[in-house]
């Protein structure tokens, strides 16, 4: 399996521009998670989906952030308009439901820099 | 609610020395606990997990962790550090009430000196 795939790996944009981050989960996984990692706040869960439906978006910082999962093999995280404080590494992770713990598999991340 | 505290944002050891990375959890229900490792410019990889089977859990690359309920701890150890162990390590907890939601600690960067 190719693992969780994220694109782009690096994104540099200017303040006010729209940014779209993409994620392809591991085939067959039914949970998808978006995390943000910064030096100041560490690793934060932004939102997660189950069977393409958003379950918990309480970590989404504000209305400028939105996430979609149109099908089981694709998800996007959009920031519009972007601000310098959004600069971070964004990770996507996926897992397969079981009756006990769910190991999360992480993608390589997208490093976003907003100038 | 669940939370994790990792003591020490940076730990430095000599090659061949014992590695001890500390993790304490707070959970209202018996937890599932995880250690992940992140190498530079990469995503997180699972090292090991505690799921209420054995309290001493062995993971990859010679790491192990012991679940101690009385101390609410899940410290990560390795008897002999290798240069390739230099990375950032994250402890995470999820609860049986919602085992899909992980709460990560702030991470500990391990430096291994030659």
PDB file of C-alpha atoms in Angstrom:
ATOM      1  CA  UNK A   1       0.000   0.000   0.000  1.00  0.00           C
ATOM      2  CA  UNK A   2       1.226   3.496  -0.791  1.00  0.00           C
ATOM      3  CA  UNK A   3       0.215   4.873   2.577  1.00  0.00           C
ATOM      4  CA  UNK A   4      -1.491   8.204   3.116  1.00  0.00           C
ATOM      5  CA  UNK A   5      -0.664  10.596   0.300  1.00  0.00           C
ATOM      6  CA  UNK A   6      -0.654  14.350   0.713  1.00  0.00           C
ATOM      7  CA  UNK A   7      -0.099  17.084  -1.796  1.00  0.00           C
ATOM      8  CA  UNK A   8       1.557  19.432  -2.168  1.00  0.00           C
ATOM      9  CA  UNK A   9       4.464  18.688   0.166  1.00  0.00           C
ATOM     10  CA  UNK A  10       5.367  22.348   0.345  1.00  0.00           C
ATOM     11  CA  UNK A  11       3.244  25.401  -0.307  1.00  0.00           C
ATOM     12  CA  UNK A  12       4.317  29.021  -0.176  1.00  0.00           C
ATOM     13  CA  UNK A  13       1.640  31.625  -0.673  1.00  0.00           C
ATOM     14  CA  UNK A  14       0.915  35.212   0.094  1.00  0.00           C
ATOM     15  CA  UNK A  15      -1.472  36.466   2.723  1.00  0.00           C
ATOM     16  CA  UNK A  16      -5.015  36.619   1.457  1.00  0.00           C
ATOM     17  CA  UNK A  17      -4.653  33.846  -1.075  1.00  0.00           C
ATOM     18  CA  UNK A  18      -6.691  30.649  -1.044  1.00  0.00           C
ATOM     19  CA  UNK A  19      -4.823  27.487  -0.145  1.00  0.00           C
ATOM     20  CA  UNK A  20      -6.027  23.947  -0.787  1.00  0.00           C
ATOM     21  CA  UNK A  21      -4.349  20.935   0.763  1.00  0.00           C
ATOM     22  CA  UNK A  22      -5.134  17.457  -0.493  1.00  0.00           C
ATOM     23  CA  UNK A  23      -5.159  14.020   1.048  1.00  0.00           C
ATOM     24  CA  UNK A  24      -5.682  10.490  -0.197  1.00  0.00           C
ATOM     25  CA  UNK A  25      -6.217   8.050   2.676  1.00  0.00           C
ATOM     26  CA  UNK A  26      -5.182   4.428   2.724  1.00  0.00           C
ATOM     27  CA  UNK A  27      -7.585   2.390   0.648  1.00  0.00           C
ATOM     28  CA  UNK A  28     -10.310   0.818   2.781  1.00  0.00           C
ATOM     29  CA  UNK A  29      -9.851   3.133   5.741  1.00  0.00           C
ATOM     30  CA  UNK A  30     -13.057   4.750   6.898  1.00  0.00           C
ATOM     31  CA  UNK A  31     -11.709   7.467   9.185  1.00  0.00           C
ATOM     32  CA  UNK A  32      -9.763  10.509   8.044  1.00  0.00           C
ATOM     33  CA  UNK A  33      -8.150  13.117  10.262  1.00  0.00           C
ATOM     34  CA  UNK A  34      -6.611  16.526   9.628  1.00  0.00           C
ATOM     35  CA  UNK A  35      -3.996  17.790  12.079  1.00  0.00           C
ATOM     36  CA  UNK A  36      -1.937  20.957  12.303  1.00  0.00           C
ATOM     37  CA  UNK A  37       1.534  21.048  13.846  1.00  0.00           C
ATOM     38  CA  UNK A  38       3.228  24.236  15.043  1.00  0.00           C
ATOM     39  CA  UNK A  39       6.053  24.935  17.429  1.00  0.00           C
ATOM     40  CA  UNK A  40       3.791  26.894  19.726  1.00  0.00           C
ATOM     41  CA  UNK A  41       0.760  24.606  19.879  1.00  0.00           C
ATOM     42  CA  UNK A  42       2.159  21.193  18.984  1.00  0.00           C
ATOM     43  CA  UNK A  43      -0.072  18.719  17.166  1.00  0.00           C
ATOM     44  CA  UNK A  44      -3.725  19.745  17.047  1.00  0.00           C
ATOM     45  CA  UNK A  45      -6.646  17.784  15.646  1.00  0.00           C
ATOM     46  CA  UNK A  46      -8.624  20.039  13.331  1.00  0.00           C
ATOM     47  CA  UNK A  47     -11.382  17.778  12.052  1.00  0.00           C
ATOM     48  CA  UNK A  48     -12.136  14.149  11.387  1.00  0.00           C
ATOM     49  CA  UNK A  49     -14.472  12.254   9.088  1.00  0.00           C
ATOM     50  CA  UNK A  50     -16.110   8.858   9.274  1.00  0.00           C
ATOM     51  CA  UNK A  51     -17.358   7.378   6.015  1.00  0.00           C
ATOM     52  CA  UNK A  52     -16.914  10.799   4.379  1.00  0.00           C
ATOM     53  CA  UNK A  53     -19.075  12.564   6.964  1.00  0.00           C
ATOM     54  CA  UNK A  54     -17.528  15.193   9.269  1.00  0.00           C
ATOM     55  CA  UNK A  55     -17.859  13.985  12.840  1.00  0.00           C
ATOM     56  CA  UNK A  56     -15.976  16.521  14.915  1.00  0.00           C
ATOM     57  CA  UNK A  57     -14.789  19.886  13.611  1.00  0.00           C
ATOM     58  CA  UNK A  58     -14.320  21.493  17.002  1.00  0.00           C
ATOM     59  CA  UNK A  59     -10.613  21.961  16.318  1.00  0.00           C
ATOM     60  CA  UNK A  60     -11.096  24.044  13.185  1.00  0.00           C
ATOM     61  CA  UNK A  61      -9.699  27.434  14.177  1.00  0.00           C
ATOM     62  CA  UNK A  62     -12.162  29.697  12.410  1.00  0.00           C
ATOM     63  CA  UNK A  63     -14.437  30.091   9.442  1.00  0.00           C
ATOM     64  CA  UNK A  64     -11.516  30.633   7.123  1.00  0.00           C
ATOM     65  CA  UNK A  65     -10.861  26.901   7.387  1.00  0.00           C
ATOM     66  CA  UNK A  66     -13.052  24.324   5.697  1.00  0.00           C
ATOM     67  CA  UNK A  67     -12.660  20.629   4.950  1.00  0.00           C
ATOM     68  CA  UNK A  68     -14.478  18.302   2.632  1.00  0.00           C
ATOM     69  CA  UNK A  69     -14.442  14.642   1.823  1.00  0.00           C
ATOM     70  CA  UNK A  70     -16.386  14.116  -1.404  1.00  0.00           C
ATOM     71  CA  UNK A  71     -15.540  10.414  -1.557  1.00  0.00           C
ATOM     72  CA  UNK A  72     -13.709   7.717   0.346  1.00  0.00           C
ATOM     73  CA  UNK A  73     -10.420   8.340  -1.415  1.00  0.00           C
ATOM     74  CA  UNK A  74     -10.057  12.094  -1.288  1.00  0.00           C
ATOM     75  CA  UNK A  75     -10.228  14.969   1.144  1.00  0.00           C
ATOM     76  CA  UNK A  76      -9.330  18.647   1.020  1.00  0.00           C
ATOM     77  CA  UNK A  77      -8.534  21.256   3.623  1.00  0.00           C
ATOM     78  CA  UNK A  78      -9.031  24.772   2.399  1.00  0.00           C
ATOM     79  CA  UNK A  79      -7.944  28.064   3.934  1.00  0.00           C
ATOM     80  CA  UNK A  80      -9.497  31.195   2.504  1.00  0.00           C
ATOM     81  CA  UNK A  81      -8.139  33.793   2.984  1.00  0.00           C
ATOM     82  CA  UNK A  82      -4.815  32.606   4.335  1.00  0.00           C
ATOM     83  CA  UNK A  83      -2.897  34.499   7.012  1.00  0.00           C
ATOM     84  CA  UNK A  84       0.731  34.290   8.187  1.00  0.00           C
ATOM     85  CA  UNK A  85      -0.373  32.645  11.438  1.00  0.00           C
ATOM     86  CA  UNK A  86      -1.662  29.697   9.399  1.00  0.00           C
ATOM     87  CA  UNK A  87       1.929  28.755   8.613  1.00  0.00           C
ATOM     88  CA  UNK A  88       2.376  25.210   9.913  1.00  0.00           C
ATOM     89  CA  UNK A  89       2.727  21.618   8.851  1.00  0.00           C
ATOM     90  CA  UNK A  90      -0.630  20.039   8.091  1.00  0.00           C
ATOM     91  CA  UNK A  91      -0.956  16.283   8.439  1.00  0.00           C
ATOM     92  CA  UNK A  92      -3.612  13.963   7.188  1.00  0.00           C
ATOM     93  CA  UNK A  93      -4.093  10.579   8.853  1.00  0.00           C
ATOM     94  CA  UNK A  94      -6.431   7.672   8.272  1.00  0.00           C
ATOM     95  CA  UNK A  95      -7.569   4.645  10.219  1.00  0.00           C
ATOM     96  CA  UNK A  96      -9.782   1.612   9.925  1.00  0.00           C
ATOM     97  CA  UNK A  97     -12.635   1.200  12.350  1.00  0.00           C
ATOM     98  CA  UNK A  98     -12.479  -1.678  14.761  1.00  0.00           C
ATOM     99  CA  UNK A  99     -14.151  -2.486  18.040  1.00  0.00           C
ATOM    100  CA  UNK A 100     -11.120  -1.338  19.947  1.00  0.00           C
ATOM    101  CA  UNK A 101      -8.296   1.062  19.350  1.00  0.00           C
ATOM    102  CA  UNK A 102      -7.853   2.579  15.925  1.00  0.00           C
ATOM    103  CA  UNK A 103      -4.255   3.024  14.875  1.00  0.00           C
ATOM    104  CA  UNK A 104      -3.847   6.185  12.851  1.00  0.00           C
ATOM    105  CA  UNK A 105      -1.535   6.213   9.841  1.00  0.00           C
ATOM    106  CA  UNK A 106      -0.046   9.583   9.007  1.00  0.00           C
ATOM    107  CA  UNK A 107       0.890  11.125   5.720  1.00  0.00           C
ATOM    108  CA  UNK A 108       4.161  13.008   5.194  1.00  0.00           C
ATOM    109  CA  UNK A 109       2.527  16.381   5.754  1.00  0.00           C
ATOM    110  CA  UNK A 110       2.240  19.640   3.841  1.00  0.00           C
ATOM    111  CA  UNK A 111       4.465  22.458   5.011  1.00  0.00           C
ATOM    112  CA  UNK A 112       2.539  25.696   4.485  1.00  0.00           C
ATOM    113  CA  UNK A 113       4.210  29.074   4.565  1.00  0.00           C
ATOM    114  CA  UNK A 114       2.041  32.174   4.315  1.00  0.00           C
ATOM    115  CA  UNK A 115       4.018  35.341   3.654  1.00  0.00           C
TER     116      UNK A 115
ATOM    117  CA  UNK B   1     -11.524  14.218  29.103  1.00  0.00           C
ATOM    118  CA  UNK B   2      -8.181  12.870  28.069  1.00  0.00           C
ATOM    119  CA  UNK B   3      -4.826  14.635  28.036  1.00  0.00           C
ATOM    120  CA  UNK B   4      -1.156  13.789  27.903  1.00  0.00           C
ATOM    121  CA  UNK B   5       1.864  15.458  29.483  1.00  0.00           C
ATOM    122  CA  UNK B   6       5.356  14.813  28.234  1.00  0.00           C
ATOM    123  CA  UNK B   7       8.051  15.944  30.630  1.00  0.00           C
ATOM    124  CA  UNK B   8      11.057  17.407  28.901  1.00  0.00           C
ATOM    125  CA  UNK B   9      10.793  18.920  25.452  1.00  0.00           C
ATOM    126  CA  UNK B  10      14.421  17.976  24.748  1.00  0.00           C
ATOM    127  CA  UNK B  11      16.358  14.952  25.943  1.00  0.00           C
ATOM    128  CA  UNK B  12      19.986  14.309  25.102  1.00  0.00           C
ATOM    129  CA  UNK B  13      21.741  10.987  25.613  1.00  0.00           C
ATOM    130  CA  UNK B  14      25.004   9.455  24.496  1.00  0.00           C
ATOM    131  CA  UNK B  15      25.047   6.640  21.995  1.00  0.00           C
ATOM    132  CA  UNK B  16      24.688   3.365  23.885  1.00  0.00           C
ATOM    133  CA  UNK B  17      23.034   4.983  26.904  1.00  0.00           C
ATOM    134  CA  UNK B  18      19.550   4.321  28.226  1.00  0.00           C
ATOM    135  CA  UNK B  19      16.728   6.292  26.669  1.00  0.00           C
ATOM    136  CA  UNK B  20      13.852   7.317  28.943  1.00  0.00           C
ATOM    137  CA  UNK B  21      11.074   9.543  27.639  1.00  0.00           C
ATOM    138  CA  UNK B  22       8.307  10.384  30.076  1.00  0.00           C
ATOM    139  CA  UNK B  23       4.588  10.437  29.472  1.00  0.00           C
ATOM    140  CA  UNK B  24       1.785  10.908  31.969  1.00  0.00           C
ATOM    141  CA  UNK B  25      -1.831  10.747  30.987  1.00  0.00           C
ATOM    142  CA  UNK B  26      -5.088  11.966  32.374  1.00  0.00           C
ATOM    143  CA  UNK B  27      -8.124   9.964  31.468  1.00  0.00           C
ATOM    144  CA  UNK B  28     -11.542   9.514  32.935  1.00  0.00           C
ATOM    145  CA  UNK B  29     -11.737   6.004  31.559  1.00  0.00           C
ATOM    146  CA  UNK B  30      -9.113   3.310  31.001  1.00  0.00           C
ATOM    147  CA  UNK B  31      -7.167   4.599  28.041  1.00  0.00           C
ATOM    148  CA  UNK B  32      -5.496   3.401  24.929  1.00  0.00           C
ATOM    149  CA  UNK B  33      -1.963   4.790  24.798  1.00  0.00           C
ATOM    150  CA  UNK B  34       0.437   5.207  21.921  1.00  0.00           C
ATOM    151  CA  UNK B  35       3.940   6.344  21.184  1.00  0.00           C
ATOM    152  CA  UNK B  36       4.688   7.792  17.780  1.00  0.00           C
ATOM    153  CA  UNK B  37       8.036   8.834  16.320  1.00  0.00           C
ATOM    154  CA  UNK B  38       8.596  11.639  13.833  1.00  0.00           C
ATOM    155  CA  UNK B  39      11.827  11.842  11.874  1.00  0.00           C
ATOM    156  CA  UNK B  40      12.766  15.195  10.328  1.00  0.00           C
ATOM    157  CA  UNK B  41      10.460  16.251   7.520  1.00  0.00           C
ATOM    158  CA  UNK B  42       8.350  13.122   7.818  1.00  0.00           C
ATOM    159  CA  UNK B  43       4.975  12.141   9.194  1.00  0.00           C
ATOM    160  CA  UNK B  44       4.386  10.284  12.433  1.00  0.00           C
ATOM    161  CA  UNK B  45       4.998   6.551  12.648  1.00  0.00           C
ATOM    162  CA  UNK B  46       3.597   4.269  15.300  1.00  0.00           C
ATOM    163  CA  UNK B  47       6.232   2.883  17.670  1.00  0.00           C
ATOM    164  CA  UNK B  48       3.998   0.934  20.008  1.00  0.00           C
ATOM    165  CA  UNK B  49       0.560   0.856  21.597  1.00  0.00           C
ATOM    166  CA  UNK B  50      -1.066  -0.168  24.853  1.00  0.00           C
ATOM    167  CA  UNK B  51      -4.539  -1.613  24.546  1.00  0.00           C
ATOM    168  CA  UNK B  52      -5.078  -3.205  27.970  1.00  0.00           C
ATOM    169  CA  UNK B  53      -3.496  -6.545  27.135  1.00  0.00           C
ATOM    170  CA  UNK B  54       0.022  -6.638  28.604  1.00  0.00           C
ATOM    171  CA  UNK B  55       1.279  -3.722  30.686  1.00  0.00           C
ATOM    172  CA  UNK B  56       4.781  -3.994  29.188  1.00  0.00           C
ATOM    173  CA  UNK B  57       4.545  -3.248  25.509  1.00  0.00           C
ATOM    174  CA  UNK B  58       7.316  -3.889  23.021  1.00  0.00           C
ATOM    175  CA  UNK B  59       7.533  -1.838  19.880  1.00  0.00           C
ATOM    176  CA  UNK B  60       9.731  -1.420  16.878  1.00  0.00           C
ATOM    177  CA  UNK B  61      13.431  -0.516  16.901  1.00  0.00           C
ATOM    178  CA  UNK B  62      13.981  -1.938  20.395  1.00  0.00           C
ATOM    179  CA  UNK B  63      11.656   0.469  22.187  1.00  0.00           C
ATOM    180  CA  UNK B  64       9.278  -0.566  24.917  1.00  0.00           C
ATOM    181  CA  UNK B  65       6.888   1.138  27.306  1.00  0.00           C
ATOM    182  CA  UNK B  66       5.252   0.146  30.548  1.00  0.00           C
ATOM    183  CA  UNK B  67       1.718   1.094  31.499  1.00  0.00           C
ATOM    184  CA  UNK B  68       1.496   1.955  35.203  1.00  0.00           C
ATOM    185  CA  UNK B  69      -2.042   2.732  36.218  1.00  0.00           C
ATOM    186  CA  UNK B  70      -1.104   3.746  39.775  1.00  0.00           C
ATOM    187  CA  UNK B  71       1.245   6.384  38.380  1.00  0.00           C
ATOM    188  CA  UNK B  72      -0.858   7.204  35.294  1.00  0.00           C
ATOM    189  CA  UNK B  73       2.338   6.850  33.304  1.00  0.00           C
ATOM    190  CA  UNK B  74       3.439   5.278  30.035  1.00  0.00           C
ATOM    191  CA  UNK B  75       7.141   6.009  29.805  1.00  0.00           C
ATOM    192  CA  UNK B  76       9.122   4.990  26.721  1.00  0.00           C
ATOM    193  CA  UNK B  77      12.488   3.295  27.129  1.00  0.00           C
ATOM    194  CA  UNK B  78      15.271   1.787  25.094  1.00  0.00           C
ATOM    195  CA  UNK B  79      18.270   0.138  26.748  1.00  0.00           C
ATOM    196  CA  UNK B  80      20.870   1.420  24.303  1.00  0.00           C
ATOM    197  CA  UNK B  81      20.469   4.513  22.152  1.00  0.00           C
ATOM    198  CA  UNK B  82      21.521   4.532  18.552  1.00  0.00           C
ATOM    199  CA  UNK B  83      22.282   7.565  16.421  1.00  0.00           C
ATOM    200  CA  UNK B  84      19.320   6.678  14.225  1.00  0.00           C
ATOM    201  CA  UNK B  85      16.964   7.138  17.211  1.00  0.00           C
ATOM    202  CA  UNK B  86      17.357  10.905  17.013  1.00  0.00           C
ATOM    203  CA  UNK B  87      13.845  12.134  16.312  1.00  0.00           C
ATOM    204  CA  UNK B  88      10.821  13.640  18.008  1.00  0.00           C
ATOM    205  CA  UNK B  89       8.609  11.335  20.031  1.00  0.00           C
ATOM    206  CA  UNK B  90       4.944  11.873  20.775  1.00  0.00           C
ATOM    207  CA  UNK B  91       2.782  10.199  23.362  1.00  0.00           C
ATOM    208  CA  UNK B  92      -0.930  10.010  22.616  1.00  0.00           C
ATOM    209  CA  UNK B  93      -4.046   8.849  24.414  1.00  0.00           C
ATOM    210  CA  UNK B  94      -7.507   7.933  23.258  1.00  0.00           C
ATOM    211  CA  UNK B  95     -10.401   6.944  25.415  1.00  0.00           C
ATOM    212  CA  UNK B  96     -12.724   3.990  25.102  1.00  0.00           C
ATOM    213  CA  UNK B  97     -15.571   6.479  24.991  1.00  0.00           C
ATOM    214  CA  UNK B  98     -14.134   7.810  21.734  1.00  0.00           C
ATOM    215  CA  UNK B  99     -11.149   5.808  20.624  1.00  0.00           C
ATOM    216  CA  UNK B 100     -11.082   7.578  17.300  1.00  0.00           C
ATOM    217  CA  UNK B 101      -9.964  10.856  18.811  1.00  0.00           C
ATOM    218  CA  UNK B 102      -6.322  11.036  19.824  1.00  0.00           C
ATOM    219  CA  UNK B 103      -4.854  13.596  22.201  1.00  0.00           C
ATOM    220  CA  UNK B 104      -1.158  14.131  21.600  1.00  0.00           C
ATOM    221  CA  UNK B 105       1.484  15.370  23.985  1.00  0.00           C
ATOM    222  CA  UNK B 106       3.725  18.264  23.062  1.00  0.00           C
ATOM    223  CA  UNK B 107       6.532  15.973  21.978  1.00  0.00           C
ATOM    224  CA  UNK B 108      10.082  15.256  23.140  1.00  0.00           C
ATOM    225  CA  UNK B 109      13.031  15.748  20.850  1.00  0.00           C
ATOM    226  CA  UNK B 110      15.672  13.114  21.399  1.00  0.00           C
ATOM    227  CA  UNK B 111      19.256  13.992  20.592  1.00  0.00           C
ATOM    228  CA  UNK B 112      21.833  11.205  20.503  1.00  0.00           C
ATOM    229  CA  UNK B 113      25.454  12.225  20.943  1.00  0.00           C
ATOM    230  CA  UNK B 114      28.264  10.158  19.468  1.00  0.00           C
TER     231      UNK B 114
END
